[in-house]
Amino acid sequence: MSTMYEGGVGIPATKSDRFDVRMIVAAVQRAAGTPDGMLALHEPVFAGNEITYLEQCIKSTFVSSVGKFVDRFESMLEQVTGARRAIAVVNGTAALHACFRLAGVQPGDEVISPALTFIATTNAIAYCGASPHFVDSSLRTLGMDAQALGERLDAIAQRSATGATNRETGRRIAAIAPMHTFGHPVDMDAITAIAAHWNIPVVEDAAESLGSTYRGHAVGSQARLAALSFNGNKIVTTGGGGAILTNDEELGQRAKHITTTAKLPHKWAFVHDEIGFNYRLPNLNAALGCAQLEQLDGFLTSKRRLAVAYDRAFAGVPGVAFVREPEGTTSNYWLNTILLDEAHADRRDAALTALNDSGFGARPAWTLMHRLPMFTACPRGDLRVAESIERRLINLPSSASIQAHDD
C-alpha cells in the first residue's frame, strides 16, 4: 500500500520491488480516463457568461483600465473571500509586488519565503530591492513549515527598533511570505503567531488557492495583505490578472492608489503624488473574471470529485502517496499531486515520461529557488524537506473539465 503521513502526504519508505511507473499511469487512467490526445495539466473552462460579458464590455468601448466589470469583479471577490477589500490588478506577480510595498519592504531588507514556490513570490521580493531568505517546507502542507520558520528566526534573528534584524547579515527582516502550495493551506495560525512574536508583517501568497479554506475561513480573507492570481491555468481566470486582499480599509485605499499610477482624483488634471504602478486590470479581463467567479462553486465541486478519484486510484499503488488537504482545511486541489517514496525518487523522471507519453500532462515541482543562479547567494535555513519534495513530486492533470472516474 502507499505510505501516508498526517494529512495524507507521502513520506520516505523502504524500497518496494513492486514499484512500477506503469502502475502510476494506470492509476491516473482509472481516475481521469484515457485521454483522446493530450490531457492538459490545467486548462480553463468557459461554460458560463464569458461571451455575453465580453460582448457587453466591447460594445461599451470601455475595454481598458476603467469600466463596470472591474468594480463588479472586485465586489464579487469580496463576497467570495469575505475580505473587506479586493483590488484587481494585472497579474498575481503585480499583486505580490504591491503587497510587499504596502507591507513596507524596502531595498536592503530580507523577506522570509519558502524555497519551494513559484518564482513570482521570489521575483516580487527582488522587485523591492530586498533579498529572499529561504526556509523549509512541511510534508503535511507542502508549504512553509512553521516549526522550521520558528527555529530559523530563533537562530538568526534579534529584536530591533523596526521589528527584527538578521544578526548574520545585519538586514531588517521586513516580512514573512507563506505560500499555499497547489491550493493546500499552510498552518497560518502558527506562522502568524511566530510573526507576531517577532513583530514581522505577513504577506500571504494565496495565488493558487482561491476557494480553499483554513479553519472555516477563505484563504487570504484573514490576512492584512494577501495576493491572488487569475492566470489562464488557475481555478478562475481573467486571462491574466491578480488581486490584493486586505481587511484594512486604509490599506485597501492605498493599494488601489499605488496600483493605478498614484493618480489623484480629478475630472481632467493629471496629478500623481508618488511613484505608482500601472497595474490596473483591464475591464475586458474583469468581464471574463466575473463570468468565471459565477462558476467557482461548480469548479470546486468538480475538482474535489477528481481529487477523490485520484486518492482512491493511488490507494493500492506501492511506493506512491496522493497528497490530501491538511487537517482543518479545505483545499481547492488546484493541482492534484503525488509523492514517490524517497527510495524511488530516482524514478520520478521515468514516471513523468511515461505519463506524458500516455497523454497526461504531468510535471515536476518547480526548481527550488535557492538553486536558481540569481538567488544562490541568498540566506537560507536547512531545506532538506523541500529538497526531498522536489525530488519526488509529480503534479497530475487537474482541470475542472475532467470527468472523474471514481467508481
Coordinates of C-alpha atoms in Angstrom, one line a residue:
M1 CA 0.0 0.0 0.0
S2 CA 1.1 3.6 -0.5
T3 CA 2.6 5.3 2.6
M4 CA 0.8 8.1 4.3
Y5 CA 1.7 11.0 6.6
E6 CA -0.5 13.3 8.6
G7 CA -2.7 15.0 6.1
G8 CA -2.1 12.2 3.6
V9 CA 1.4 13.2 2.3
G10 CA 3.8 10.5 1.4
I11 CA 7.0 10.1 3.5
P12 CA 10.2 8.1 2.8
A13 CA 9.7 4.4 2.9
T14 CA 11.7 1.3 2.3
K15 CA 12.3 0.3 -1.3
S16 CA 9.5 -1.8 -2.8
D17 CA 10.3 -4.3 -5.6
R18 CA 6.7 -3.9 -6.7
F19 CA 7.2 -0.2 -7.7
D20 CA 6.4 0.3 -11.4
V21 CA 5.8 3.5 -13.2
R22 CA 3.2 1.7 -15.3
M23 CA 1.1 1.4 -12.2
I24 CA 1.2 5.2 -11.9
V25 CA -0.1 5.6 -15.4
A26 CA -2.8 3.0 -14.8
A27 CA -3.9 4.9 -11.6
V28 CA -4.2 8.2 -13.5
Q29 CA -6.2 6.4 -16.2
R30 CA -8.6 4.9 -13.6
A31 CA -9.2 8.4 -12.1
A32 CA -9.2 10.6 -15.2
G33 CA -9.9 8.3 -18.0
T34 CA -7.9 7.5 -21.2
P35 CA -7.2 10.8 -22.9
D36 CA -8.0 11.5 -26.6
G37 CA -4.8 13.4 -27.4
M38 CA -3.1 15.2 -24.5
L39 CA -4.9 15.9 -21.2
A40 CA -3.6 19.2 -20.1
L41 CA -2.2 19.8 -16.6
H42 CA -4.8 22.6 -16.0
E43 CA -6.9 24.4 -18.6
P44 CA -9.7 26.9 -18.2
V45 CA -13.4 26.0 -18.5
F46 CA -15.6 28.6 -20.3
A47 CA -19.2 27.4 -19.8
G48 CA -21.0 30.4 -18.4
N49 CA -21.5 34.1 -19.3
E50 CA -18.0 34.7 -20.7
I51 CA -19.0 35.6 -24.3
T52 CA -22.0 37.6 -23.1
Y53 CA -20.0 39.7 -20.7
L54 CA -17.1 40.2 -23.2
E55 CA -19.6 41.4 -25.8
Q56 CA -21.1 43.8 -23.3
C57 CA -17.6 45.1 -22.5
I58 CA -16.7 45.5 -26.1
K59 CA -19.9 47.3 -27.0
S60 CA -19.4 49.7 -24.1
T61 CA -16.0 50.6 -25.6
F62 CA -14.6 50.5 -22.0
V63 CA -12.1 47.7 -22.6
S64 CA -9.1 49.1 -20.8
S65 CA -8.5 50.2 -17.2
V66 CA -11.9 51.7 -16.4
G67 CA -15.3 50.1 -16.6
K68 CA -18.1 48.5 -14.6
F69 CA -16.7 45.0 -14.8
V70 CA -13.6 45.9 -12.8
D71 CA -15.8 47.2 -10.0
R72 CA -18.1 44.2 -10.2
F73 CA -15.2 41.8 -10.2
E74 CA -13.7 43.4 -7.1
S75 CA -17.1 43.3 -5.4
M76 CA -17.6 39.6 -6.3
L77 CA -14.1 38.8 -4.9
E78 CA -15.0 40.5 -1.6
Q79 CA -18.2 38.4 -1.4
V80 CA -16.4 35.1 -2.3
T81 CA -13.5 35.6 0.0
G82 CA -15.0 37.6 2.8
A83 CA -12.2 40.1 2.7
R84 CA -13.1 43.7 3.3
R85 CA -11.3 45.0 0.2
A86 CA -10.2 43.4 -3.0
I87 CA -8.2 45.4 -5.5
A88 CA -7.9 43.9 -9.0
V89 CA -4.5 44.1 -10.7
V90 CA -2.9 42.9 -13.9
N91 CA -1.4 39.7 -12.6
G92 CA -0.5 37.8 -9.5
T93 CA 3.1 38.9 -9.5
A94 CA 2.0 42.6 -9.6
A95 CA -0.3 41.8 -6.6
L96 CA 2.6 40.3 -4.7
H97 CA 4.9 43.2 -5.5
A98 CA 2.3 45.7 -4.4
C99 CA 1.6 43.7 -1.2
F100 CA 5.3 43.8 -0.3
R101 CA 5.5 47.5 -1.0
L102 CA 2.4 48.1 1.2
A103 CA 3.9 46.0 4.0
G104 CA 6.9 48.3 4.0
V105 CA 9.6 46.2 2.3
Q106 CA 12.5 48.4 1.3
P107 CA 15.8 47.9 -0.6
G108 CA 18.3 46.1 1.6
D109 CA 15.6 44.2 3.6
E110 CA 15.1 40.5 3.8
V111 CA 11.8 38.6 3.3
I112 CA 11.4 35.1 4.6
S113 CA 9.8 32.8 2.0
P114 CA 9.7 29.1 1.1
A115 CA 12.3 27.7 -1.2
L116 CA 9.6 25.6 -2.7
T117 CA 7.4 28.1 -4.5
F118 CA 6.7 29.6 -7.9
I119 CA 9.3 32.2 -8.9
A120 CA 6.7 35.0 -8.8
T121 CA 7.0 35.0 -5.0
T122 CA 10.7 35.5 -5.1
N123 CA 10.8 37.9 -8.0
A124 CA 8.3 40.2 -6.3
I125 CA 10.7 40.4 -3.3
A126 CA 13.6 41.2 -5.6
Y127 CA 11.5 43.9 -7.3
C128 CA 11.5 45.7 -3.9
G129 CA 15.3 45.6 -3.8
A130 CA 15.1 43.1 -1.0
S131 CA 16.6 39.7 -0.6
P132 CA 14.6 36.5 -0.1
H133 CA 15.6 34.4 2.9
F134 CA 14.5 30.8 2.3
V135 CA 13.1 28.4 4.8
D136 CA 12.0 24.8 4.6
S137 CA 8.6 23.3 3.7
S138 CA 6.3 20.9 5.5
L139 CA 5.5 17.4 4.3
R140 CA 2.0 17.9 5.7
T141 CA 1.1 21.0 3.6
L142 CA 3.9 21.3 1.1
G143 CA 4.1 25.0 2.1
M144 CA 6.2 26.9 4.6
D145 CA 6.9 24.9 7.7
A146 CA 6.0 26.8 10.9
Q147 CA 8.5 24.9 13.1
A148 CA 11.3 25.5 10.6
L149 CA 10.4 29.2 10.4
G150 CA 10.5 29.5 14.2
E151 CA 13.8 27.7 14.6
R152 CA 15.3 29.7 11.8
L153 CA 14.3 33.0 13.4
D154 CA 15.5 31.8 16.8
A155 CA 18.8 31.1 15.3
I156 CA 19.4 34.3 13.3
A157 CA 17.1 37.0 14.4
Q158 CA 17.4 39.7 17.0
R159 CA 14.8 42.3 18.0
S160 CA 15.3 45.8 16.9
A161 CA 13.5 49.1 16.8
T162 CA 12.0 48.2 13.5
G163 CA 10.9 44.7 14.4
A164 CA 13.6 42.1 13.8
T165 CA 17.1 42.0 12.2
N166 CA 19.1 39.2 10.8
R167 CA 22.2 39.2 13.1
E168 CA 24.2 37.4 10.5
T169 CA 23.6 39.9 7.6
G170 CA 22.6 43.0 9.5
R171 CA 19.5 43.3 7.4
R172 CA 16.0 44.0 8.6
I173 CA 13.6 41.1 8.3
A174 CA 10.7 43.1 6.7
A175 CA 8.1 40.4 6.0
I176 CA 7.2 36.7 6.1
A177 CA 5.6 35.3 2.9
P178 CA 4.0 31.9 3.2
M179 CA 2.5 30.4 0.0
H180 CA -0.3 27.9 -0.2
T181 CA 1.2 25.3 -2.5
F182 CA -1.1 23.9 -5.1
G183 CA -4.1 25.2 -3.1
H184 CA -3.3 23.4 0.1
P185 CA -3.4 25.9 3.0
V186 CA -0.4 26.2 5.3
D187 CA -0.6 26.4 9.1
M188 CA -1.4 30.1 9.2
D189 CA -2.2 30.2 12.9
A190 CA 1.3 29.0 13.8
I191 CA 3.0 31.2 11.2
T192 CA 1.1 34.3 12.3
A193 CA 1.9 33.7 15.9
I194 CA 5.6 33.4 15.2
A195 CA 5.4 36.6 13.0
A196 CA 3.6 38.4 15.8
H197 CA 6.3 37.3 18.4
W198 CA 9.0 38.9 16.2
N199 CA 6.8 41.8 15.1
I200 CA 7.2 40.9 11.4
P201 CA 4.4 41.6 8.9
V202 CA 2.9 38.6 7.0
V203 CA 2.2 38.8 3.3
E204 CA 0.1 35.8 2.2
D205 CA 0.8 34.4 -1.2
A206 CA -2.7 32.9 -2.0
A207 CA -2.1 32.9 -5.8
E208 CA -3.0 29.3 -6.2
S209 CA -5.7 28.9 -3.5
L210 CA -8.9 30.7 -4.4
G211 CA -11.7 28.6 -2.9
S212 CA -9.5 27.0 -0.3
T213 CA -10.4 27.5 3.4
Y214 CA -8.4 27.5 6.6
R215 CA -10.3 26.7 9.8
G216 CA -13.5 27.7 8.1
H217 CA -12.3 31.0 6.5
A218 CA -11.4 31.6 2.9
V219 CA -7.6 31.6 2.4
G220 CA -6.4 35.2 2.4
S221 CA -9.5 36.6 4.0
Q222 CA -7.9 36.9 7.4
A223 CA -4.7 38.4 6.3
R224 CA -3.6 42.0 6.5
L225 CA -2.3 41.6 3.0
A226 CA -2.8 38.7 0.5
A227 CA -2.3 38.2 -3.2
L228 CA -4.4 36.1 -5.7
S229 CA -3.7 35.1 -9.3
F230 CA -6.1 34.6 -12.2
N231 CA -3.6 33.4 -14.8
G232 CA -5.0 31.1 -17.5
N233 CA -4.0 28.0 -15.5
K234 CA -5.7 29.0 -12.3
I235 CA -9.1 27.7 -11.0
V236 CA -10.7 31.0 -12.1
T237 CA -9.1 33.0 -14.9
T238 CA -9.2 36.5 -16.3
G239 CA -6.7 35.6 -18.9
G240 CA -4.0 37.3 -16.9
G241 CA -4.9 39.0 -13.7
G242 CA -4.5 39.1 -9.9
A243 CA -5.9 40.8 -6.8
I244 CA -4.8 42.2 -3.5
L245 CA -6.9 41.2 -0.4
T246 CA -6.9 43.2 2.8
N247 CA -9.1 43.8 5.8
D248 CA -7.6 47.2 6.5
E249 CA -9.7 49.8 4.7
E250 CA -7.0 52.4 4.7
L251 CA -4.5 49.9 3.3
G252 CA -7.1 49.0 0.7
Q253 CA -7.4 52.6 -0.4
R254 CA -3.6 52.9 -0.6
A255 CA -3.4 49.6 -2.6
K256 CA -5.9 51.0 -5.2
H257 CA -4.0 54.3 -5.3
I258 CA -0.5 52.9 -5.9
T259 CA -1.6 50.3 -8.4
T260 CA -3.5 52.9 -10.5
T261 CA -0.4 55.1 -11.1
A262 CA -0.9 57.0 -7.9
K263 CA -3.2 59.5 -9.7
L264 CA -5.2 61.9 -7.6
P265 CA -8.9 62.1 -8.4
H266 CA -9.8 64.9 -10.7
K267 CA -12.1 65.4 -13.7
W268 CA -9.3 66.4 -16.1
A269 CA -6.0 67.1 -14.4
F270 CA -3.2 64.5 -14.3
V271 CA -1.6 64.8 -10.9
H272 CA 0.4 61.9 -9.3
D273 CA 1.6 62.3 -5.8
E274 CA 4.1 59.5 -5.6
I275 CA 5.7 56.8 -7.7
G276 CA 2.9 54.4 -8.6
F277 CA 2.5 51.4 -10.8
N278 CA 0.3 50.9 -13.9
Y279 CA -1.0 47.6 -12.5
R280 CA -4.7 48.2 -13.4
L281 CA -6.7 45.2 -14.6
P282 CA -8.4 45.9 -17.9
N283 CA -12.2 45.9 -18.0
L284 CA -12.1 43.2 -20.7
N285 CA -10.2 40.8 -18.4
A286 CA -12.5 41.7 -15.5
A287 CA -15.5 40.8 -17.6
L288 CA -14.1 37.3 -18.1
G289 CA -13.4 37.1 -14.4
C290 CA -17.0 37.9 -13.4
A291 CA -18.3 35.1 -15.6
Q292 CA -15.7 32.7 -14.1
L293 CA -16.4 33.6 -10.5
E294 CA -20.1 32.8 -11.1
Q295 CA -19.0 29.2 -11.8
L296 CA -16.5 28.9 -8.9
D297 CA -18.6 26.6 -6.8
G298 CA -19.1 24.2 -9.7
F299 CA -15.3 24.2 -10.5
L300 CA -14.6 23.4 -6.8
T301 CA -17.1 20.5 -6.8
S302 CA -15.6 19.1 -10.0
K303 CA -12.0 19.4 -8.8
R304 CA -12.9 17.8 -5.4
R305 CA -14.5 14.8 -7.2
L306 CA -11.4 14.4 -9.3
A307 CA -9.2 14.5 -6.1
V308 CA -11.3 11.8 -4.5
A309 CA -10.9 9.7 -7.6
Y310 CA -7.1 10.1 -7.6
D311 CA -6.9 9.3 -3.9
R312 CA -8.8 6.1 -4.5
A313 CA -6.9 5.2 -7.6
F314 CA -3.5 5.5 -5.8
A315 CA -4.5 3.8 -2.6
G316 CA -3.1 0.5 -3.9
V317 CA -0.1 1.7 -5.7
P318 CA 3.1 0.8 -3.9
G319 CA 5.7 3.5 -3.3
V320 CA 3.3 6.4 -4.1
A321 CA 1.1 8.6 -2.0
F322 CA -1.6 11.1 -3.0
V323 CA -1.4 14.5 -1.3
R324 CA -4.5 15.2 0.6
E325 CA -5.7 18.5 2.1
P326 CA -4.2 19.2 5.5
E327 CA -6.4 18.7 8.6
G328 CA -8.6 21.7 9.4
T329 CA -8.6 22.9 5.8
T330 CA -10.5 22.6 2.6
S331 CA -8.2 22.6 -0.4
N332 CA -9.3 23.7 -3.9
Y333 CA -7.0 21.0 -5.2
W334 CA -5.7 23.3 -7.8
L335 CA -3.1 20.8 -8.9
N336 CA -3.5 17.2 -7.8
T337 CA -0.2 15.9 -6.5
I338 CA 1.5 12.6 -5.8
L339 CA 4.8 12.0 -4.0
L340 CA 7.0 9.0 -4.7
D341 CA 8.7 7.4 -1.7
E342 CA 12.2 8.6 -1.2
A343 CA 13.5 5.2 -2.2
H344 CA 12.0 5.7 -5.7
A345 CA 12.9 9.4 -6.2
D346 CA 15.3 8.4 -9.0
R347 CA 12.3 7.1 -10.9
R348 CA 10.4 10.4 -10.9
D349 CA 11.5 11.4 -14.4
A350 CA 10.7 8.0 -15.8
A351 CA 7.2 8.4 -14.3
L352 CA 6.9 11.8 -15.9
T353 CA 8.0 10.5 -19.2
A354 CA 5.5 7.6 -19.1
L355 CA 2.6 9.9 -18.1
N356 CA 3.3 12.4 -20.8
D357 CA 3.8 9.7 -23.4
S358 CA 0.4 8.3 -22.4
G359 CA -1.3 11.7 -23.0
F360 CA -1.3 13.0 -19.4
G361 CA 0.3 16.5 -19.0
A362 CA 2.1 15.8 -15.7
R363 CA 5.0 17.9 -14.4
P364 CA 7.5 18.1 -11.5
A365 CA 7.8 20.7 -8.8
W366 CA 9.4 24.0 -9.5
T367 CA 13.2 24.2 -9.3
L368 CA 13.8 25.3 -5.7
M369 CA 14.5 29.0 -5.5
H370 CA 18.0 28.7 -3.9
R371 CA 19.2 26.6 -6.9
L372 CA 18.4 29.4 -9.4
P373 CA 21.5 31.4 -10.4
M374 CA 20.2 34.8 -9.3
F375 CA 19.3 33.5 -5.8
T376 CA 22.1 31.1 -4.9
A377 CA 23.8 33.6 -2.6
C378 CA 20.6 34.4 -0.6
P379 CA 20.4 33.4 3.0
R380 CA 18.6 30.1 3.8
G381 CA 18.0 27.6 6.5
D382 CA 18.1 23.8 6.4
L383 CA 16.0 22.9 3.3
R384 CA 16.2 19.1 3.5
V385 CA 12.4 18.6 3.4
A386 CA 11.9 21.0 0.4
E387 CA 14.7 19.2 -1.4
S388 CA 13.1 15.8 -0.7
I389 CA 9.8 17.1 -2.0
E390 CA 11.4 18.5 -5.1
R391 CA 12.9 15.1 -5.9
R392 CA 9.7 13.1 -5.5
L393 CA 6.7 15.3 -6.5
I394 CA 4.5 14.9 -9.6
N395 CA 1.6 17.1 -10.5
L396 CA -1.3 15.4 -12.4
P397 CA -3.9 16.7 -14.8
S398 CA -6.3 18.7 -12.7
S399 CA -8.7 20.7 -14.9
A400 CA -12.3 21.2 -13.7
S401 CA -13.4 19.8 -17.0
I402 CA -12.0 16.4 -16.3
Q403 CA -14.8 13.9 -15.7
A404 CA -13.6 11.9 -12.7
H405 CA -13.9 8.1 -12.7
D406 CA -14.4 7.4 -9.0
D407 CA -16.2 4.0 -9.1

